[in-house]
């Protein structure tokens, strides 16, 4: 489907945008007393499939299904969303490697994605059938499995898988020839590299670990990011402030949850300009990402309320909305 053919789809999406949760909605949900209050609020907004009684897992699953149904209804090229599902694919790989080496992993830890669900990915890894994986994943899978089997080091295994995922996403974004996808993947790669550096600085990881874990991208010079993180948190904070990531440094000084919120908000900022466009794929992709973001935020709030966390605790963890 060419960009001009998206006129109908985009018009439909811009109408649907009006039903997205706003920052005010999220603040209201965060201030509610119980999980049931939040569930009632969301069902009043049309969330869920109408089943009763309403439970959080079912409601969120129904919203994810609605999003995919809409994409299929609008005849959006599935290849576009295969790019966006790469993190789930690599997540399944990491889980399968740990399961094969260490034993069972918690139930429902796998994403149910086409061709490479938990059962399929688990069989491929157990039998070392790397040829059955996508080409961009084969080397990462082999290296991560061999390291995990030899050392049992789950963190290094994760770092290999995460780096492979970043590189695959960047390449897929470029090949898509879609400017928003390419920009989104670059922004996501930068945020992921910074997350890795922050964790490494906190836990005293070596420069060798950082060089192995960080993936080159256009928005961050990972050579110098690695050097800063290897010297500790203070040096990393200074580097972030000096290289255009001052808000990330401020969030880190505040709390870990504030930093996680900054990470997600920065990616959302990448897609906000799509609200003003009408003749490209961008608004449709942005809506899909916005829906993932609001479902994730609803999950955070529902979990917080189910566990009796305070309003302040909850608000610190909610994300910026697209609606």
PDB file of N, CA, C and O in Angstrom, residues 106-160:
ATOM      1  N   UNK A 106       8.843 -18.950  34.308  1.00  0.00           N
ATOM      2  CA  UNK A 106       7.467 -18.718  34.772  1.00  0.00           C
ATOM      3  C   UNK A 106       6.453 -18.805  33.644  1.00  0.00           C
ATOM      4  O   UNK A 106       6.739 -18.461  32.499  1.00  0.00           O
ATOM      5  N   UNK A 107       5.262 -19.266  33.956  1.00  0.00           N
ATOM      6  CA  UNK A 107       4.201 -19.373  32.951  1.00  0.00           C
ATOM      7  C   UNK A 107       3.863 -17.992  32.387  1.00  0.00           C
ATOM      8  O   UNK A 107       4.009 -16.976  33.040  1.00  0.00           O
ATOM      9  N   UNK A 108       3.417 -17.964  31.122  1.00  0.00           N
ATOM     10  CA  UNK A 108       2.964 -16.758  30.441  1.00  0.00           C
ATOM     11  C   UNK A 108       4.097 -15.755  30.195  1.00  0.00           C
ATOM     12  O   UNK A 108       3.860 -14.586  29.927  1.00  0.00           O
ATOM     13  N   UNK A 109       5.347 -16.234  30.290  1.00  0.00           N
ATOM     14  CA  UNK A 109       6.454 -15.313  30.080  1.00  0.00           C
ATOM     15  C   UNK A 109       6.689 -15.060  28.592  1.00  0.00           C
ATOM     16  O   UNK A 109       7.258 -14.054  28.214  1.00  0.00           O
ATOM     17  N   UNK A 110       6.224 -15.969  27.738  1.00  0.00           N
ATOM     18  CA  UNK A 110       6.411 -15.816  26.299  1.00  0.00           C
ATOM     19  C   UNK A 110       5.306 -14.960  25.679  1.00  0.00           C
ATOM     20  O   UNK A 110       4.168 -14.957  26.145  1.00  0.00           O
ATOM     21  N   UNK A 111       5.670 -14.253  24.603  1.00  0.00           N
ATOM     22  CA  UNK A 111       4.656 -13.564  23.804  1.00  0.00           C
ATOM     23  C   UNK A 111       4.112 -14.539  22.764  1.00  0.00           C
ATOM     24  O   UNK A 111       4.848 -15.344  22.193  1.00  0.00           O
ATOM     25  N   UNK A 112       2.817 -14.458  22.514  1.00  0.00           N
ATOM     26  CA  UNK A 112       2.173 -15.313  21.526  1.00  0.00           C
ATOM     27  C   UNK A 112       2.247 -14.614  20.169  1.00  0.00           C
ATOM     28  O   UNK A 112       1.371 -13.853  19.796  1.00  0.00           O
ATOM     29  N   UNK A 113       3.331 -14.848  19.441  1.00  0.00           N
ATOM     30  CA  UNK A 113       3.526 -14.209  18.150  1.00  0.00           C
ATOM     31  C   UNK A 113       3.603 -15.260  17.049  1.00  0.00           C
ATOM     32  O   UNK A 113       3.945 -16.410  17.290  1.00  0.00           O
ATOM     33  N   UNK A 114       3.295 -14.828  15.846  1.00  0.00           N
ATOM     34  CA  UNK A 114       3.204 -15.731  14.704  1.00  0.00           C
ATOM     35  C   UNK A 114       4.539 -16.430  14.432  1.00  0.00           C
ATOM     36  O   UNK A 114       5.595 -15.789  14.400  1.00  0.00           O
ATOM     37  N   UNK A 115       4.499 -17.726  14.270  1.00  0.00           N
ATOM     38  CA  UNK A 115       5.624 -18.592  13.882  1.00  0.00           C
ATOM     39  C   UNK A 115       6.618 -18.884  15.004  1.00  0.00           C
ATOM     40  O   UNK A 115       7.242 -19.935  15.007  1.00  0.00           O
ATOM     41  N   UNK A 116       6.789 -17.952  15.947  1.00  0.00           N
ATOM     42  CA  UNK A 116       7.824 -18.136  16.965  1.00  0.00           C
ATOM     43  C   UNK A 116       7.262 -17.929  18.364  1.00  0.00           C
ATOM     44  O   UNK A 116       7.799 -17.153  19.158  1.00  0.00           O
ATOM     45  N   UNK A 117       6.167 -18.629  18.668  1.00  0.00           N
ATOM     46  CA  UNK A 117       5.622 -18.583  20.022  1.00  0.00           C
ATOM     47  C   UNK A 117       6.546 -19.350  20.961  1.00  0.00           C
ATOM     48  O   UNK A 117       7.595 -19.873  20.553  1.00  0.00           O
ATOM     49  N   UNK A 118       6.178 -19.446  22.230  1.00  0.00           N
ATOM     50  CA  UNK A 118       7.045 -20.080  23.210  1.00  0.00           C
ATOM     51  C   UNK A 118       7.376 -21.520  22.888  1.00  0.00           C
ATOM     52  O   UNK A 118       8.539 -21.951  22.998  1.00  0.00           O
ATOM     53  N   UNK A 119       6.376 -22.276  22.465  1.00  0.00           N
ATOM     54  CA  UNK A 119       6.601 -23.696  22.171  1.00  0.00           C
ATOM     55  C   UNK A 119       7.560 -23.872  20.997  1.00  0.00           C
ATOM     56  O   UNK A 119       8.503 -24.671  21.051  1.00  0.00           O
ATOM     57  N   UNK A 120       7.330 -23.100  19.937  1.00  0.00           N
ATOM     58  CA  UNK A 120       8.182 -23.213  18.752  1.00  0.00           C
ATOM     59  C   UNK A 120       9.602 -22.746  19.036  1.00  0.00           C
ATOM     60  O   UNK A 120      10.578 -23.428  18.675  1.00  0.00           O
ATOM     61  N   UNK A 121       9.737 -21.601  19.677  1.00  0.00           N
ATOM     62  CA  UNK A 121      11.063 -21.078  19.974  1.00  0.00           C
ATOM     63  C   UNK A 121      11.809 -22.013  20.920  1.00  0.00           C
ATOM     64  O   UNK A 121      13.018 -22.238  20.769  1.00  0.00           O
ATOM     65  N   UNK A 122      11.089 -22.567  21.900  1.00  0.00           N
ATOM     66  CA  UNK A 122      11.716 -23.500  22.824  1.00  0.00           C
ATOM     67  C   UNK A 122      12.274 -24.723  22.122  1.00  0.00           C
ATOM     68  O   UNK A 122      13.384 -25.179  22.425  1.00  0.00           O
ATOM     69  N   UNK A 123      11.528 -25.258  21.167  1.00  0.00           N
ATOM     70  CA  UNK A 123      11.980 -26.440  20.428  1.00  0.00           C
ATOM     71  C   UNK A 123      13.201 -26.109  19.574  1.00  0.00           C
ATOM     72  O   UNK A 123      14.152 -26.896  19.518  1.00  0.00           O
ATOM     73  N   UNK A 124      13.183 -24.963  18.926  1.00  0.00           N
ATOM     74  CA  UNK A 124      14.320 -24.566  18.092  1.00  0.00           C
ATOM     75  C   UNK A 124      15.597 -24.466  18.927  1.00  0.00           C
ATOM     76  O   UNK A 124      16.660 -24.953  18.527  1.00  0.00           O
ATOM     77  N   UNK A 125      15.484 -23.848  20.095  1.00  0.00           N
ATOM     78  CA  UNK A 125      16.670 -23.663  20.938  1.00  0.00           C
ATOM     79  C   UNK A 125      17.146 -24.988  21.520  1.00  0.00           C
ATOM     80  O   UNK A 125      18.350 -25.285  21.511  1.00  0.00           O
ATOM     81  N   UNK A 126      16.221 -25.805  22.004  1.00  0.00           N
ATOM     82  CA  UNK A 126      16.621 -27.096  22.585  1.00  0.00           C
ATOM     83  C   UNK A 126      17.348 -27.965  21.566  1.00  0.00           C
ATOM     84  O   UNK A 126      18.313 -28.649  21.886  1.00  0.00           O
ATOM     85  N   UNK A 127      16.863 -27.929  20.324  1.00  0.00           N
ATOM     86  CA  UNK A 127      17.450 -28.765  19.272  1.00  0.00           C
ATOM     87  C   UNK A 127      18.562 -28.044  18.499  1.00  0.00           C
ATOM     88  O   UNK A 127      19.124 -28.591  17.564  1.00  0.00           O
ATOM     89  N   UNK A 128      18.823 -26.783  18.899  1.00  0.00           N
ATOM     90  CA  UNK A 128      19.863 -25.962  18.269  1.00  0.00           C
ATOM     91  C   UNK A 128      19.653 -25.862  16.761  1.00  0.00           C
ATOM     92  O   UNK A 128      20.604 -25.905  15.973  1.00  0.00           O
ATOM     93  N   UNK A 129      18.415 -25.700  16.374  1.00  0.00           N
ATOM     94  CA  UNK A 129      18.079 -25.593  14.952  1.00  0.00           C
ATOM     95  C   UNK A 129      18.115 -24.115  14.544  1.00  0.00           C
ATOM     96  O   UNK A 129      17.096 -23.514  14.177  1.00  0.00           O
ATOM     97  N   UNK A 130      19.315 -23.535  14.596  1.00  0.00           N
ATOM     98  CA  UNK A 130      19.443 -22.103  14.331  1.00  0.00           C
ATOM     99  C   UNK A 130      19.012 -21.744  12.921  1.00  0.00           C
ATOM    100  O   UNK A 130      18.597 -20.599  12.672  1.00  0.00           O
ATOM    101  N   UNK A 131      19.098 -22.704  11.999  1.00  0.00           N
ATOM    102  CA  UNK A 131      18.703 -22.429  10.616  1.00  0.00           C
ATOM    103  C   UNK A 131      17.205 -22.147  10.484  1.00  0.00           C
ATOM    104  O   UNK A 131      16.760 -21.596   9.460  1.00  0.00           O
ATOM    105  N   UNK A 132      16.430 -22.523  11.496  1.00  0.00           N
ATOM    106  CA  UNK A 132      14.986 -22.274  11.456  1.00  0.00           C
ATOM    107  C   UNK A 132      14.613 -20.866  11.919  1.00  0.00           C
ATOM    108  O   UNK A 132      13.432 -20.491  11.885  1.00  0.00           O
ATOM    109  N   UNK A 133      15.587 -20.104  12.359  1.00  0.00           N
ATOM    110  CA  UNK A 133      15.341 -18.742  12.826  1.00  0.00           C
ATOM    111  C   UNK A 133      15.506 -17.743  11.684  1.00  0.00           C
ATOM    112  O   UNK A 133      16.175 -18.037  10.680  1.00  0.00           O
ATOM    113  N   UNK A 134      14.940 -16.545  11.806  1.00  0.00           N
ATOM    114  CA  UNK A 134      15.187 -15.504  10.800  1.00  0.00           C
ATOM    115  C   UNK A 134      16.683 -15.223  10.684  1.00  0.00           C
ATOM    116  O   UNK A 134      17.429 -15.369  11.658  1.00  0.00           O
ATOM    117  N   UNK A 135      17.127 -14.803   9.521  1.00  0.00           N
ATOM    118  CA  UNK A 135      18.558 -14.634   9.272  1.00  0.00           C
ATOM    119  C   UNK A 135      19.213 -13.655  10.234  1.00  0.00           C
ATOM    120  O   UNK A 135      20.360 -13.851  10.646  1.00  0.00           O
ATOM    121  N   UNK A 136      18.471 -12.607  10.622  1.00  0.00           N
ATOM    122  CA  UNK A 136      19.047 -11.591  11.502  1.00  0.00           C
ATOM    123  C   UNK A 136      19.248 -12.089  12.931  1.00  0.00           C
ATOM    124  O   UNK A 136      19.917 -11.442  13.729  1.00  0.00           O
ATOM    125  N   UNK A 137      18.691 -13.258  13.227  1.00  0.00           N
ATOM    126  CA  UNK A 137      18.694 -13.755  14.603  1.00  0.00           C
ATOM    127  C   UNK A 137      19.640 -14.928  14.823  1.00  0.00           C
ATOM    128  O   UNK A 137      19.994 -15.239  15.963  1.00  0.00           O
ATOM    129  N   UNK A 138      20.073 -15.587  13.773  1.00  0.00           N
ATOM    130  CA  UNK A 138      20.803 -16.852  13.911  1.00  0.00           C
ATOM    131  C   UNK A 138      22.083 -16.712  14.726  1.00  0.00           C
ATOM    132  O   UNK A 138      22.327 -17.481  15.666  1.00  0.00           O
ATOM    133  N   UNK A 139      22.927 -15.756  14.386  1.00  0.00           N
ATOM    134  CA  UNK A 139      24.209 -15.596  15.077  1.00  0.00           C
ATOM    135  C   UNK A 139      24.003 -15.197  16.526  1.00  0.00           C
ATOM    136  O   UNK A 139      24.664 -15.717  17.434  1.00  0.00           O
ATOM    137  N   UNK A 140      23.059 -14.290  16.772  1.00  0.00           N
ATOM    138  CA  UNK A 140      22.751 -13.873  18.142  1.00  0.00           C
ATOM    139  C   UNK A 140      22.303 -15.067  18.972  1.00  0.00           C
ATOM    140  O   UNK A 140      22.751 -15.252  20.113  1.00  0.00           O
ATOM    141  N   UNK A 141      21.422 -15.885  18.420  1.00  0.00           N
ATOM    142  CA  UNK A 141      20.895 -17.043  19.144  1.00  0.00           C
ATOM    143  C   UNK A 141      22.015 -18.023  19.485  1.00  0.00           C
ATOM    144  O   UNK A 141      22.110 -18.504  20.624  1.00  0.00           O
ATOM    145  N   UNK A 142      22.844 -18.316  18.510  1.00  0.00           N
ATOM    146  CA  UNK A 142      23.939 -19.269  18.739  1.00  0.00           C
ATOM    147  C   UNK A 142      24.906 -18.749  19.803  1.00  0.00           C
ATOM    148  O   UNK A 142      25.270 -19.471  20.731  1.00  0.00           O
ATOM    149  N   UNK A 143      25.305 -17.487  19.685  1.00  0.00           N
ATOM    150  CA  UNK A 143      26.263 -16.918  20.636  1.00  0.00           C
ATOM    151  C   UNK A 143      25.694 -16.842  22.048  1.00  0.00           C
ATOM    152  O   UNK A 143      26.383 -17.166  23.026  1.00  0.00           O
ATOM    153  N   UNK A 144      24.435 -16.417  22.159  1.00  0.00           N
ATOM    154  CA  UNK A 144      23.823 -16.291  23.477  1.00  0.00           C
ATOM    155  C   UNK A 144      23.650 -17.655  24.138  1.00  0.00           C
ATOM    156  O   UNK A 144      23.893 -17.820  25.345  1.00  0.00           O
ATOM    157  N   UNK A 145      23.242 -18.641  23.342  1.00  0.00           N
ATOM    158  CA  UNK A 145      23.064 -19.995  23.896  1.00  0.00           C
ATOM    159  C   UNK A 145      24.399 -20.574  24.356  1.00  0.00           C
ATOM    160  O   UNK A 145      24.494 -21.136  25.465  1.00  0.00           O
ATOM    161  N   UNK A 146      25.419 -20.446  23.525  1.00  0.00           N
ATOM    162  CA  UNK A 146      26.720 -21.016  23.891  1.00  0.00           C
ATOM    163  C   UNK A 146      27.282 -20.367  25.143  1.00  0.00           C
ATOM    164  O   UNK A 146      27.848 -21.048  26.014  1.00  0.00           O
ATOM    165  N   UNK A 147      27.122 -19.047  25.254  1.00  0.00           N
ATOM    166  CA  UNK A 147      27.601 -18.371  26.459  1.00  0.00           C
ATOM    167  C   UNK A 147      26.823 -18.803  27.691  1.00  0.00           C
ATOM    168  O   UNK A 147      27.398 -19.070  28.746  1.00  0.00           O
ATOM    169  N   UNK A 148      25.503 -18.909  27.551  1.00  0.00           N
ATOM    170  CA  UNK A 148      24.667 -19.301  28.681  1.00  0.00           C
ATOM    171  C   UNK A 148      24.985 -20.726  29.125  1.00  0.00           C
ATOM    172  O   UNK A 148      25.086 -21.021  30.326  1.00  0.00           O
ATOM    173  N   UNK A 149      25.149 -21.621  28.158  1.00  0.00           N
ATOM    174  CA  UNK A 149      25.450 -23.020  28.492  1.00  0.00           C
ATOM    175  C   UNK A 149      26.817 -23.162  29.158  1.00  0.00           C
ATOM    176  O   UNK A 149      27.011 -24.005  30.038  1.00  0.00           O
ATOM    177  N   UNK A 150      27.756 -22.313  28.746  1.00  0.00           N
ATOM    178  CA  UNK A 150      29.123 -22.416  29.267  1.00  0.00           C
ATOM    179  C   UNK A 150      29.277 -21.737  30.616  1.00  0.00           C
ATOM    180  O   UNK A 150      29.959 -22.263  31.516  1.00  0.00           O
ATOM    181  N   UNK A 151      28.662 -20.568  30.797  1.00  0.00           N
ATOM    182  CA  UNK A 151      28.912 -19.757  31.996  1.00  0.00           C
ATOM    183  C   UNK A 151      27.723 -19.656  32.946  1.00  0.00           C
ATOM    184  O   UNK A 151      27.900 -19.344  34.117  1.00  0.00           O
ATOM    185  N   UNK A 152      26.498 -19.859  32.429  1.00  0.00           N
ATOM    186  CA  UNK A 152      25.313 -19.662  33.252  1.00  0.00           C
ATOM    187  C   UNK A 152      25.068 -18.211  33.599  1.00  0.00           C
ATOM    188  O   UNK A 152      24.267 -17.894  34.492  1.00  0.00           O
ATOM    189  N   UNK A 153      25.740 -17.289  32.905  1.00  0.00           N
ATOM    190  CA  UNK A 153      25.627 -15.851  33.195  1.00  0.00           C
ATOM    191  C   UNK A 153      24.417 -15.276  32.461  1.00  0.00           C
ATOM    192  O   UNK A 153      24.483 -14.929  31.281  1.00  0.00           O
ATOM    193  N   UNK A 154      23.298 -15.157  33.173  1.00  0.00           N
ATOM    194  CA  UNK A 154      22.070 -14.673  32.563  1.00  0.00           C
ATOM    195  C   UNK A 154      22.157 -13.234  32.092  1.00  0.00           C
ATOM    196  O   UNK A 154      21.552 -12.871  31.075  1.00  0.00           O
ATOM    197  N   UNK A 155      22.911 -12.404  32.810  1.00  0.00           N
ATOM    198  CA  UNK A 155      23.020 -11.000  32.417  1.00  0.00           C
ATOM    199  C   UNK A 155      23.760 -10.842  31.096  1.00  0.00           C
ATOM    200  O   UNK A 155      23.339 -10.067  30.234  1.00  0.00           O
ATOM    201  N   UNK A 156      24.847 -11.579  30.931  1.00  0.00           N
ATOM    202  CA  UNK A 156      25.572 -11.490  29.662  1.00  0.00           C
ATOM    203  C   UNK A 156      24.751 -12.080  28.522  1.00  0.00           C
ATOM    204  O   UNK A 156      24.777 -11.570  27.392  1.00  0.00           O
ATOM    205  N   UNK A 157      24.005 -13.135  28.817  1.00  0.00           N
ATOM    206  CA  UNK A 157      23.103 -13.707  27.808  1.00  0.00           C
ATOM    207  C   UNK A 157      22.087 -12.662  27.369  1.00  0.00           C
ATOM    208  O   UNK A 157      21.871 -12.457  26.169  1.00  0.00           O
ATOM    209  N   UNK A 158      21.486 -11.982  28.343  1.00  0.00           N
ATOM    210  CA  UNK A 158      20.506 -10.935  28.029  1.00  0.00           C
ATOM    211  C   UNK A 158      21.142  -9.824  27.201  1.00  0.00           C
ATOM    212  O   UNK A 158      20.512  -9.291  26.269  1.00  0.00           O
ATOM    213  N   UNK A 159      22.383  -9.463  27.546  1.00  0.00           N
ATOM    214  CA  UNK A 159      23.033  -8.363  26.828  1.00  0.00           C
ATOM    215  C   UNK A 159      23.273  -8.725  25.364  1.00  0.00           C
ATOM    216  O   UNK A 159      23.127  -7.878  24.480  1.00  0.00           O
ATOM    217  N   UNK A 160      23.609  -9.982  25.090  1.00  0.00           N
ATOM    218  CA  UNK A 160      23.819 -10.412  23.708  1.00  0.00           C
ATOM    219  C   UNK A 160      22.502 -10.383  22.940  1.00  0.00           C
ATOM    220  O   UNK A 160      22.424  -9.907  21.801  1.00  0.00           O
TER     221      UNK A 160
END
